[in-house]
Coordinates of C-alpha atoms and ligand atoms in Angstrom, one line a residue:
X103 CA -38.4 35.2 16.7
X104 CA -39.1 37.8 19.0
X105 CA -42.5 39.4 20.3
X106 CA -45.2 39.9 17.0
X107 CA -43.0 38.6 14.9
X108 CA -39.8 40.9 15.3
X109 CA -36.4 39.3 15.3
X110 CA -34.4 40.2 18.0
X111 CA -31.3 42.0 17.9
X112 CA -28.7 42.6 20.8
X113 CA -26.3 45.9 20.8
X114 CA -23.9 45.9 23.8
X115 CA -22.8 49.4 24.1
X116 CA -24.0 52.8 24.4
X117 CA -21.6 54.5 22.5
X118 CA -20.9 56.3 19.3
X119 CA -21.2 53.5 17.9
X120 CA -23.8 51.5 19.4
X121 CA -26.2 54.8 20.3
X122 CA -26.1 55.7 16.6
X123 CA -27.5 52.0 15.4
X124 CA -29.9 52.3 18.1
X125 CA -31.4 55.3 16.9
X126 CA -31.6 54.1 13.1
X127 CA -32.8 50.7 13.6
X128 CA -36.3 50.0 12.2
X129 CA -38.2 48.8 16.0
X130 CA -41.1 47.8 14.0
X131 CA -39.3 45.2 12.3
X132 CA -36.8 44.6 15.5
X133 CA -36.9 43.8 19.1
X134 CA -34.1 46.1 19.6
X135 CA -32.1 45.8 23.2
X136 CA -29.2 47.4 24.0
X137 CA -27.7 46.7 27.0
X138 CA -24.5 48.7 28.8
X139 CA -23.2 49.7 31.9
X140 CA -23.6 53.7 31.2
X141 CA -27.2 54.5 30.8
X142 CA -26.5 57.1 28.2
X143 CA -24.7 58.0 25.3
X144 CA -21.7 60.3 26.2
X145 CA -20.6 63.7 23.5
X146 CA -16.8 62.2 24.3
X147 CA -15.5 65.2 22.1
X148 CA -16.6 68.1 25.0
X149 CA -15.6 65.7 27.9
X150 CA -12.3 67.9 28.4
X151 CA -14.5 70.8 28.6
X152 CA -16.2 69.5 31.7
X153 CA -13.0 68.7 33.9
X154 CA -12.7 72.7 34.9
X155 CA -16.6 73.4 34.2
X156 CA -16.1 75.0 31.0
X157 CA -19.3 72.5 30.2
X158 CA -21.2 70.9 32.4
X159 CA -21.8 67.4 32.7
X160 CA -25.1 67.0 32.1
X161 CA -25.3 68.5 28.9
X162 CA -23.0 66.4 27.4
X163 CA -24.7 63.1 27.8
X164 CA -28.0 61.8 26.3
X165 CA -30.0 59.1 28.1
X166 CA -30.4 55.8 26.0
X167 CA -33.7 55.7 27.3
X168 CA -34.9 58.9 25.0
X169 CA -34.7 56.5 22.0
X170 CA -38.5 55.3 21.6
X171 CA -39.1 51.7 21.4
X172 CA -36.2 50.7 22.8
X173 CA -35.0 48.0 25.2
X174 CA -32.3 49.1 27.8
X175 CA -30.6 47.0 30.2
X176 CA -28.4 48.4 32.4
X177 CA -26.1 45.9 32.9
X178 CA -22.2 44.3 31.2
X179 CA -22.5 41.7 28.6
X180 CA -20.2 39.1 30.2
X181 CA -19.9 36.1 28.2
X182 CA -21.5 35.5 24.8
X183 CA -22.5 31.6 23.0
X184 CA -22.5 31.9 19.7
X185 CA -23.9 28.7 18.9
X186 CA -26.9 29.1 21.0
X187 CA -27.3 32.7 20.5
X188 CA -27.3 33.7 23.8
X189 CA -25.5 36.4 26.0
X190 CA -24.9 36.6 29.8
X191 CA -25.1 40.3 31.0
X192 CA -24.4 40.9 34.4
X193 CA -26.4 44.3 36.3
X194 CA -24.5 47.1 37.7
X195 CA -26.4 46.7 41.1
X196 CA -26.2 43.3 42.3
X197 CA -24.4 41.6 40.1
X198 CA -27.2 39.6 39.2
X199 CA -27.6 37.5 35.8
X200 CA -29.9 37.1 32.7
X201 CA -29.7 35.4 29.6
X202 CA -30.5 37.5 26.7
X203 CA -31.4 35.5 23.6
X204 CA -30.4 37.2 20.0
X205 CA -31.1 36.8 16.4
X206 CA -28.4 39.2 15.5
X207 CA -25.6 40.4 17.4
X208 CA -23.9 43.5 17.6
X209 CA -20.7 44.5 19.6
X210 CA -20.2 48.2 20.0
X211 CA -18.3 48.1 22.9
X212 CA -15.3 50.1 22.7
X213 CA -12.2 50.1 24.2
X214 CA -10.4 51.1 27.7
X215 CA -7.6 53.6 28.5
X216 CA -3.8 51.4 28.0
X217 CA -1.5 51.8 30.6
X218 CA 1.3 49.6 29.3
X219 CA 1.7 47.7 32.6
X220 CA 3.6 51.2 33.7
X221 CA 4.1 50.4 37.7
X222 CA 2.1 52.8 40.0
X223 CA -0.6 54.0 37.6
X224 CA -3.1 51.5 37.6
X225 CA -3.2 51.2 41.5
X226 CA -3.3 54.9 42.0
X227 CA -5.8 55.3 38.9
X228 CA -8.2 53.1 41.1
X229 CA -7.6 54.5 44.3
X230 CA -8.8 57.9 42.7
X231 CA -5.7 59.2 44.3
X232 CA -3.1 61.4 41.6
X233 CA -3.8 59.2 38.7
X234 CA -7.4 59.9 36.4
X235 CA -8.1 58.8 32.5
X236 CA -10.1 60.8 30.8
X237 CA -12.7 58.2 29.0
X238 CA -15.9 58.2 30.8
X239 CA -18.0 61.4 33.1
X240 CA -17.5 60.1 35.8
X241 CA -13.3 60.7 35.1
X242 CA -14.3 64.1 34.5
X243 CA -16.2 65.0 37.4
X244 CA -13.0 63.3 39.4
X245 CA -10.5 65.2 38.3
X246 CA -12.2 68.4 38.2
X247 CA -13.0 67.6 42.5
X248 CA -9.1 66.5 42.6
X249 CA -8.0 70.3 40.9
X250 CA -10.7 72.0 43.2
X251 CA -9.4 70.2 46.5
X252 CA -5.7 71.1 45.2
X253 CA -5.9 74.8 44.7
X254 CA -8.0 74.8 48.2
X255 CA -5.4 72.7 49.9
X256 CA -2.6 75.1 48.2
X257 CA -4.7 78.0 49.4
X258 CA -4.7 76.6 52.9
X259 CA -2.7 78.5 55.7
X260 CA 1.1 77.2 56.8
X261 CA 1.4 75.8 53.5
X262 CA 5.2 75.2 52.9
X263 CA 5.8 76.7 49.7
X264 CA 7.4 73.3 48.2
X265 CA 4.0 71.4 49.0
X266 CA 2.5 74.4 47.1
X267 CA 3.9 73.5 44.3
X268 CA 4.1 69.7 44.5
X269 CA 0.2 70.0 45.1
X270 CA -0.1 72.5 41.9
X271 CA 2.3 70.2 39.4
X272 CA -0.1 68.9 36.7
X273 CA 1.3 66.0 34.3
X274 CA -0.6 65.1 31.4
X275 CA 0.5 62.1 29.7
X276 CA -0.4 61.5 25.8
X277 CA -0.1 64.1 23.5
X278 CA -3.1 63.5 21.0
X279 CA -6.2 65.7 20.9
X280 CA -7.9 64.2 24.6
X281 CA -4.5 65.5 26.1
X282 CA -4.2 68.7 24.4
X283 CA -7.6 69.7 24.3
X284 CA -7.4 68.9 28.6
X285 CA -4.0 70.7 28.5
X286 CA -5.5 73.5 26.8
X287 CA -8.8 73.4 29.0
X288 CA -6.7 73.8 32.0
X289 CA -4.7 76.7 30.8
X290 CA -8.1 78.8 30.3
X291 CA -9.1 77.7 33.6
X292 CA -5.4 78.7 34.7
X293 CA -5.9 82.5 33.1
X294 CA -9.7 83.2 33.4
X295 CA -10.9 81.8 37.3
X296 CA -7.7 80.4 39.0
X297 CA -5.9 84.0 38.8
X298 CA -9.8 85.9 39.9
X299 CA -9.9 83.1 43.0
X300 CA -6.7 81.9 43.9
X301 CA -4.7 85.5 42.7
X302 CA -1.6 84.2 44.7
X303 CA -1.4 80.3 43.2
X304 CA -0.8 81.6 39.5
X305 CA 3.2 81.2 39.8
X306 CA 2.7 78.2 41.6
X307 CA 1.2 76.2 39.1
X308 CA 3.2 74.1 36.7
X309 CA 1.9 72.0 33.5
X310 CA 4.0 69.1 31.9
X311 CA 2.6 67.3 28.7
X312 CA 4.4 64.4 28.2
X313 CA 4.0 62.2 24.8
X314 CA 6.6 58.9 24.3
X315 CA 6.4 59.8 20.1
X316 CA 8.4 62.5 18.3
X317 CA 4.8 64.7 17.8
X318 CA 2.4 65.9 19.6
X319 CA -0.7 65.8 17.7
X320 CA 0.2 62.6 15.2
X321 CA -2.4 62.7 12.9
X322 CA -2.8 66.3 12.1
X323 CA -0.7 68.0 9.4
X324 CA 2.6 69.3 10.2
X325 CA 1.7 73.3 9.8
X326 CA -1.1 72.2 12.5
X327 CA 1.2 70.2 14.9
X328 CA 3.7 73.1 14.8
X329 CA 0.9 75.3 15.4
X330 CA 0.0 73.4 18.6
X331 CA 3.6 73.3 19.6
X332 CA 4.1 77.1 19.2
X333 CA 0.6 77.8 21.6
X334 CA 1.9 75.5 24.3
X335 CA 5.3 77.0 24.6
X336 CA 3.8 80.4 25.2
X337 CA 1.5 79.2 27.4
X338 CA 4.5 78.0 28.9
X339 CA 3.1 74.1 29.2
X340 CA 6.5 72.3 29.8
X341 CA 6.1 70.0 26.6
X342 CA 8.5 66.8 26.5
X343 CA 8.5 64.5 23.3
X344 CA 9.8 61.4 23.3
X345 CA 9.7 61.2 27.0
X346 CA 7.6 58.6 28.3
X347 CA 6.3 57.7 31.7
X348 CA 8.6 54.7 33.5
X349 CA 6.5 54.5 36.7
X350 CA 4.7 56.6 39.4
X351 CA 5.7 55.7 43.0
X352 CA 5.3 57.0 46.2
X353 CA 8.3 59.7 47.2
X354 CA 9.0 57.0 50.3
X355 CA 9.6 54.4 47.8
X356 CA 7.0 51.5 46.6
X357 CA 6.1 49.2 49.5
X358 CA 6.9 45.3 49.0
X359 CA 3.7 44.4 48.2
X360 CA 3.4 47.2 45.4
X361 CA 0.7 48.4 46.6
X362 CA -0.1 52.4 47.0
X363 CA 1.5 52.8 50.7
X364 CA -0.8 54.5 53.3
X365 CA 0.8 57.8 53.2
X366 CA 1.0 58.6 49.6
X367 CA -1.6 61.6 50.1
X368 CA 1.0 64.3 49.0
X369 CA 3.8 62.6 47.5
X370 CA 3.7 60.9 44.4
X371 CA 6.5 61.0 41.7
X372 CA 6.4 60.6 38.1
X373 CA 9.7 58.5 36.6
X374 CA 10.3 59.8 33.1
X375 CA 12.2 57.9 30.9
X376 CA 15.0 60.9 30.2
X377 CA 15.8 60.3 33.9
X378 CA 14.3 63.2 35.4
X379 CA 11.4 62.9 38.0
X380 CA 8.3 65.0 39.1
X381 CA 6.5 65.7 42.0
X382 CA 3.2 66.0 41.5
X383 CA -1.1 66.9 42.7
X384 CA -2.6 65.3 39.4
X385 CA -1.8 63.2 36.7
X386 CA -4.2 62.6 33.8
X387 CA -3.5 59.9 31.9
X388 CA -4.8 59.5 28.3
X389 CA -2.2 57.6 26.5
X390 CA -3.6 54.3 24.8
X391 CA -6.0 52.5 24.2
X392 CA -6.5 48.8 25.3
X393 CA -9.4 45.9 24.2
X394 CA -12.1 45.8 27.5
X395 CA -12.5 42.4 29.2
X396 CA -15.4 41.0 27.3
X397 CA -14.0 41.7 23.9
X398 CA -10.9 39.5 25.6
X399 CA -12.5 36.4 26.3
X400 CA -15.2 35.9 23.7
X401 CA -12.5 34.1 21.5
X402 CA -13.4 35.8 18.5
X403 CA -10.3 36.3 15.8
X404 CA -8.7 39.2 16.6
X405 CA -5.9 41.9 15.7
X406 CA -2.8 42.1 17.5
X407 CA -4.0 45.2 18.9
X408 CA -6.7 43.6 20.4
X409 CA -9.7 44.4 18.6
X410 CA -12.0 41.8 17.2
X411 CA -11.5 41.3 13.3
X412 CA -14.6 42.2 11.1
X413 CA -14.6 42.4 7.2
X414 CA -15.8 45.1 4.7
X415 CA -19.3 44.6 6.1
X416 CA -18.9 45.0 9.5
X417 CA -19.3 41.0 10.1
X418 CA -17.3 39.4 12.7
X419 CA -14.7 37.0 10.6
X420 CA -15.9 33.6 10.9
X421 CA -19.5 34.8 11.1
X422 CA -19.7 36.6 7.9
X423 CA -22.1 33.8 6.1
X424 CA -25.1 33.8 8.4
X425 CA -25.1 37.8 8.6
X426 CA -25.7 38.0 12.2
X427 CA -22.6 39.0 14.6
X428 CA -21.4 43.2 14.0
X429 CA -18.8 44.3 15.2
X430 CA -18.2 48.3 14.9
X431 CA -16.6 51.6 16.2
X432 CA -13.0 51.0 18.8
X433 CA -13.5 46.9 19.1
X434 CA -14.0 46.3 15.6
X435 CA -10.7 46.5 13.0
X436 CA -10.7 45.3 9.1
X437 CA -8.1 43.3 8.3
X438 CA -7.4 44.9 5.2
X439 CA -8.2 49.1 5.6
X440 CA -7.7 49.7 9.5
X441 CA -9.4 53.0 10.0
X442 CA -8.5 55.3 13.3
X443 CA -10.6 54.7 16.3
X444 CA -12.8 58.0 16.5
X445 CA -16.3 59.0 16.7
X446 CA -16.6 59.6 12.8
X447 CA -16.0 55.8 12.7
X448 CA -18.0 54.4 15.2
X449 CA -20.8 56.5 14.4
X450 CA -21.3 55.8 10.5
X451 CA -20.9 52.3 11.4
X452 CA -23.6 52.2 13.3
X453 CA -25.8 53.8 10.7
X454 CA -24.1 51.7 8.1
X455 CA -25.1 48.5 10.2
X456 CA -28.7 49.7 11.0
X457 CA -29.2 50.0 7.3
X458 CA -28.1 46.6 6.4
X459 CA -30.4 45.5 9.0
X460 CA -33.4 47.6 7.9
X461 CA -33.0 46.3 4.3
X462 CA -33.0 42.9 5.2
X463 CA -29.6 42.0 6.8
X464 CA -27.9 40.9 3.0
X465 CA -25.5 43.6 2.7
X466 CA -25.0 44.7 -0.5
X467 CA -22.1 47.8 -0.5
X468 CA -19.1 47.0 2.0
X469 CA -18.9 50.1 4.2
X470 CA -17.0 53.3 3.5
X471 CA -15.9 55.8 5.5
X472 CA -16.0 59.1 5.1
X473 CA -13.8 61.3 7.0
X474 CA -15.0 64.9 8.2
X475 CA -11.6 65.9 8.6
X476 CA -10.3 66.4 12.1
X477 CA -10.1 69.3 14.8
X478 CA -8.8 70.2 18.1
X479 CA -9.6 73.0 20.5
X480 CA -6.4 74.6 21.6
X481 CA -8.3 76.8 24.0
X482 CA -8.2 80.7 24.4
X483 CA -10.0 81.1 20.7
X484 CA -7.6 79.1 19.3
X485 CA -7.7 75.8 17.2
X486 CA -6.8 73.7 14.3
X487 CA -9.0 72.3 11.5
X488 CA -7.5 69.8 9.6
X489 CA -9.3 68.9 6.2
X490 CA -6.3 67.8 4.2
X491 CA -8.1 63.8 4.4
X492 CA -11.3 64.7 4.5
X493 CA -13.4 62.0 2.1
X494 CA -12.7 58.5 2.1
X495 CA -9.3 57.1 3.3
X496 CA -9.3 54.8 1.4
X497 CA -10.5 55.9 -2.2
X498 CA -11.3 60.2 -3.3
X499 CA -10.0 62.1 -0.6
X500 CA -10.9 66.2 -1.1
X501 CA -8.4 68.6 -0.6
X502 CA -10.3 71.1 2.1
X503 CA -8.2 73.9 3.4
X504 CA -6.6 73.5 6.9
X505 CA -7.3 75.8 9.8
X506 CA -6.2 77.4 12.5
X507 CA -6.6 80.2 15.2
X508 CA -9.9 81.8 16.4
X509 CA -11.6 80.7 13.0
X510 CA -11.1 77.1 13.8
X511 CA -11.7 77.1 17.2
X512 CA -14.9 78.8 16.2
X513 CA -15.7 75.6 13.7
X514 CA -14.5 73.2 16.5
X515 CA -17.6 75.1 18.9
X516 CA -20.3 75.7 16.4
X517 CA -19.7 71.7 14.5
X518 CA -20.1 70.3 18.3
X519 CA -22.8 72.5 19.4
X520 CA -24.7 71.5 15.9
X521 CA -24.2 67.8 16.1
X522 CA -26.0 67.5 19.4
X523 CA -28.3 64.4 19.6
X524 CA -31.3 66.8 21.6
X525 CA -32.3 69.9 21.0
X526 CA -31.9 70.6 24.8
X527 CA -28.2 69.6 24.3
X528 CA -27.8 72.3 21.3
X529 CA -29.2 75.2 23.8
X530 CA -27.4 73.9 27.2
X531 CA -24.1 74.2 25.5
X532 CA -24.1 77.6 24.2
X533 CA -25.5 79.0 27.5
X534 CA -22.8 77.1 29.3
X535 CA -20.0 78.7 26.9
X536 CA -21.7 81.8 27.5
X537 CA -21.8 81.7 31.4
X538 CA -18.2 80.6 31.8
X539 CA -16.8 83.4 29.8
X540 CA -18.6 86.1 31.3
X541 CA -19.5 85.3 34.8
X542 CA -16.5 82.4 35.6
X543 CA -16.2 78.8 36.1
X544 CA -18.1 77.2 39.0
X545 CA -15.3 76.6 41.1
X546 CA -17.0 75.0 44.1
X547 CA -16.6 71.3 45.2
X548 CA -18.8 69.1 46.5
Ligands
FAD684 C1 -12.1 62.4 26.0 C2 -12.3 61.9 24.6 C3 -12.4 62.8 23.5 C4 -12.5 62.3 22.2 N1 -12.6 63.2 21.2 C5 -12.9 62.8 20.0 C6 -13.1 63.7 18.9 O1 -13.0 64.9 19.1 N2 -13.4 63.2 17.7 C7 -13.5 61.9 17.4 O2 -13.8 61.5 16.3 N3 -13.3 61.0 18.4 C8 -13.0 61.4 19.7 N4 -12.8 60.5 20.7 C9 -12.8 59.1 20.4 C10 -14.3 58.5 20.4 O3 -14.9 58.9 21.5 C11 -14.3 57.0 20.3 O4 -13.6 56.6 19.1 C12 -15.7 56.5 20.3 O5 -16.2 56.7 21.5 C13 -15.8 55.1 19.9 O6 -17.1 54.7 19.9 P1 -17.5 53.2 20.3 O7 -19.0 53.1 20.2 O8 -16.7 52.2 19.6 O9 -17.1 53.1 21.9 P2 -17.5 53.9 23.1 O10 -18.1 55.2 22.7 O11 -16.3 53.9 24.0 O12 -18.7 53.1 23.8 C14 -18.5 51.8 24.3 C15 -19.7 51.5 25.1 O13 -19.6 50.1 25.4 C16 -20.0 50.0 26.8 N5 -19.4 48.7 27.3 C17 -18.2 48.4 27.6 N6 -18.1 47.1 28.0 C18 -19.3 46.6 27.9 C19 -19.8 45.3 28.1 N7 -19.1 44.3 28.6 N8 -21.2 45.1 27.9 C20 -22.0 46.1 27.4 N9 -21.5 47.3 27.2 C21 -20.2 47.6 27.4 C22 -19.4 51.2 27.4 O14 -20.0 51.5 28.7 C23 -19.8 52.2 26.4 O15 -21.1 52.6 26.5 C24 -12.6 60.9 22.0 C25 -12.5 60.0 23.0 C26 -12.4 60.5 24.3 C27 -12.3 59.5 25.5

């Protein structure tokens, strides 16, 4: 037992998943820590909106420490014994660390971008050089300084005009809604602020969206994918499917210890597999998803795909008899009904799990999901709505209408503005909307 009696309970993750337990579970009856390396919970759904300052990034985040009662440690779980009910979290700082000691366990700790062992992307992806995911803010605030320094280095006098357009070549690899809704960011960037600042670049600039799979979009209806398809290729985005990327290297070749060679700066080419290859400023990868390290080693049963293997109550397979190891949101898959890795997901299991709790920790209904339905921004008042699932997966499913154009993107604004953890949030975003349409993007760089 913990402090005055409360058992105490250990949620690694500030997430969608791990945020939203947070928030529900009863602190009276638990001595609730939660310990990650991000001190707060990030709205990952606008993160594309903050990579050209559509949004900014502050008012997409919520700090865990706003949730009363509650333990934070900012620090990575590291290893975990079972037996002894004990985890090792290591701080951010020094590296320093504890021993944490748990009644009940919860992993909410999500996954990392995959980059399929492709050569050149992981090196250049951690150099900060060419090569950004899109998964955390601090991606975000990266590649919007990498498209600032580009334009300004395109601007730049002597310029040859085939550096110009090397340094304003942007390939976006994945084609699900991350991609397209940073695709789409970029193009209103592109037509509102990069044509009123750098008039002369426009021509210059040249999008590629690249996605291995036949479709962009996957799981969205086929009226919906079309409809995505159709807005691109006016937009002129150079969209190729079933094209994936073989390797980025260096246009002197990659040096024998395959390394990223000293003078990469302006010169790195994207391999695609239908043989051609592309020069290019800026490459944002958002292609996969992989398990992160500590999911890895705890030894827990797991799916092929790396996540750790719960059943219909959240519990960790093998622990399902003493009720006291979770496992929820991206880590977590049922054996039985695998259900996509998104926010919906991790979110109601957290609530689902901080119910169980609450009650007693004998859980009674297996979870359900219920699906929303899912939607895109396609930028320039344009989106898709798709409710054709919306319901449970895997029993009733209603049959909502599917969306697109301005009223969608309007749904896609309003729903995110409304489900905004602090009031704060729900004002700061509007403002922000309001302030890049009519007075501009803050372009400056810092
Ligand atoms: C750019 C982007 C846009 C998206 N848009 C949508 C959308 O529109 N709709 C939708 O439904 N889904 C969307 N998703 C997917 C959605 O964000 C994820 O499914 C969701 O974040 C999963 O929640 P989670 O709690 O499982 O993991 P996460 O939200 O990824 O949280 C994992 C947490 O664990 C922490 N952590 C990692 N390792 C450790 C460790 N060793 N110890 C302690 N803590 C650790 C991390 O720091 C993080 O706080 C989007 C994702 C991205 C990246």
């Amino acid at each position: 037992m913990g402090t005055a009696g409360r058992a105490p309970v250990l949620i690694l993750g500030s997430g969608w998943g791990g945020f939203s337990l947070a928030r529900r579970l009863d602190k009276s009856k638990f001595e609730t820590t939660l310990v990650s390396p991000a001190n707060h919970f990030l709205f990952t759904p606008l993160l594309p909106s903050t990579t050209v300052g559509t949004l900014e990034f502050r008012c997409i985040q919520e700090p865990v420490r706003t949730i009363p009662h509650l333990r934070y440690v900012q620090a990575k779980a590291t290893r975990i014994d079972l037996a002894s009910r004990t985890a090792v979290v290591r701080d951010i700082f020094k590296g320093r660390e504890h021993e944490l000691r748990f009644d009940k366990l919860v992993l909410a700790v999500g996954c990392k971008t995959a980059t399929f062992g492709t050569p050149g992307v992981d090196e250049r992806e951690r150099a900060g050089r060419h090569v950004f995911f899109l998964k955390h803010l601090y991606h975000a605030r990266a590649i919007r300084n990498r498209l600032l320094e580009l334009f300004e280095r395109a601007d730049a006098p002597g310029v040859e005009p085939e550096l110009r357009r090397r340094l304003l070549t942007f390939v976006v690899v994945g084609g699900g809604p991350t991609s397209c809704e940073f695709t789409s960011e970029l193009f209103d960037f592109l037509r509102q602020d990069v044509s009123r600042w750098y008039p002369d670049l426009v021509r210059d600039v040249r999008v590629t969206l690249v996605e291995a799979g036949p479709v962009l979009l996957g799981p969205f209806h086929k009226s919906l994918r079309e409809y995505a398809m159709s807005i691109f290729e006016r937009r002129e985005v150079d969209v190729r499917l079933g094209v994936s990327v073989k390797a980025v290297r260096s246009r002197g070749g990659v040096p024998a210890d395959g390394g990223v060679p000293a003078d990469d700066d302006d010169s790195p080419v994207a391999v695609l597999s239908d043989g051609s290859e592309m020069e290019f400023g800026l490459m944002v990868w958002s292609a996969g998803l992989r398990a992160v390290r500590l999911t890895e080693s705890l030894g827990l049963p797991r799916a092929p795909s790396g996540r750790v293997l719960v059943d219909a109550y959240c519990r960790v397979r093998g622990h399902e008899a003493r009720n006291d190891v979770f496992a929820i949101g991206d880590c977590a898959v049922h054996d039985e009904r695998q259900l996509a890795q998104i926010a919906q997901v991790a979110s109601q299991q957290g609530a689902y799990v901080a119910r169980v709790l609450n009650a007693g920790g004998e859980p009674r209904d297996a979870f359900r999901f219920f699906s929303l339905g899912a939607m895109v921004s396609l930028g320039d008042f344009a989106g898709a709505y798709d409710g054709t699932h919306v319901g449970d997966p895997h029993g009733k499913e209603l049959r909502l209408p599917r969306v697109s154009g301005p009223l969608a993107w309007l749904m896609w604004r309003g729903g995110y503005a409304a489900r905004q953890v602090s009031f704060a949030n729900m004002m700061l975003i509007p403002m922000h909307w309001f302030k890049s349409f009519f007075f501009g993007r803050d372009i400056s760089r810092f």
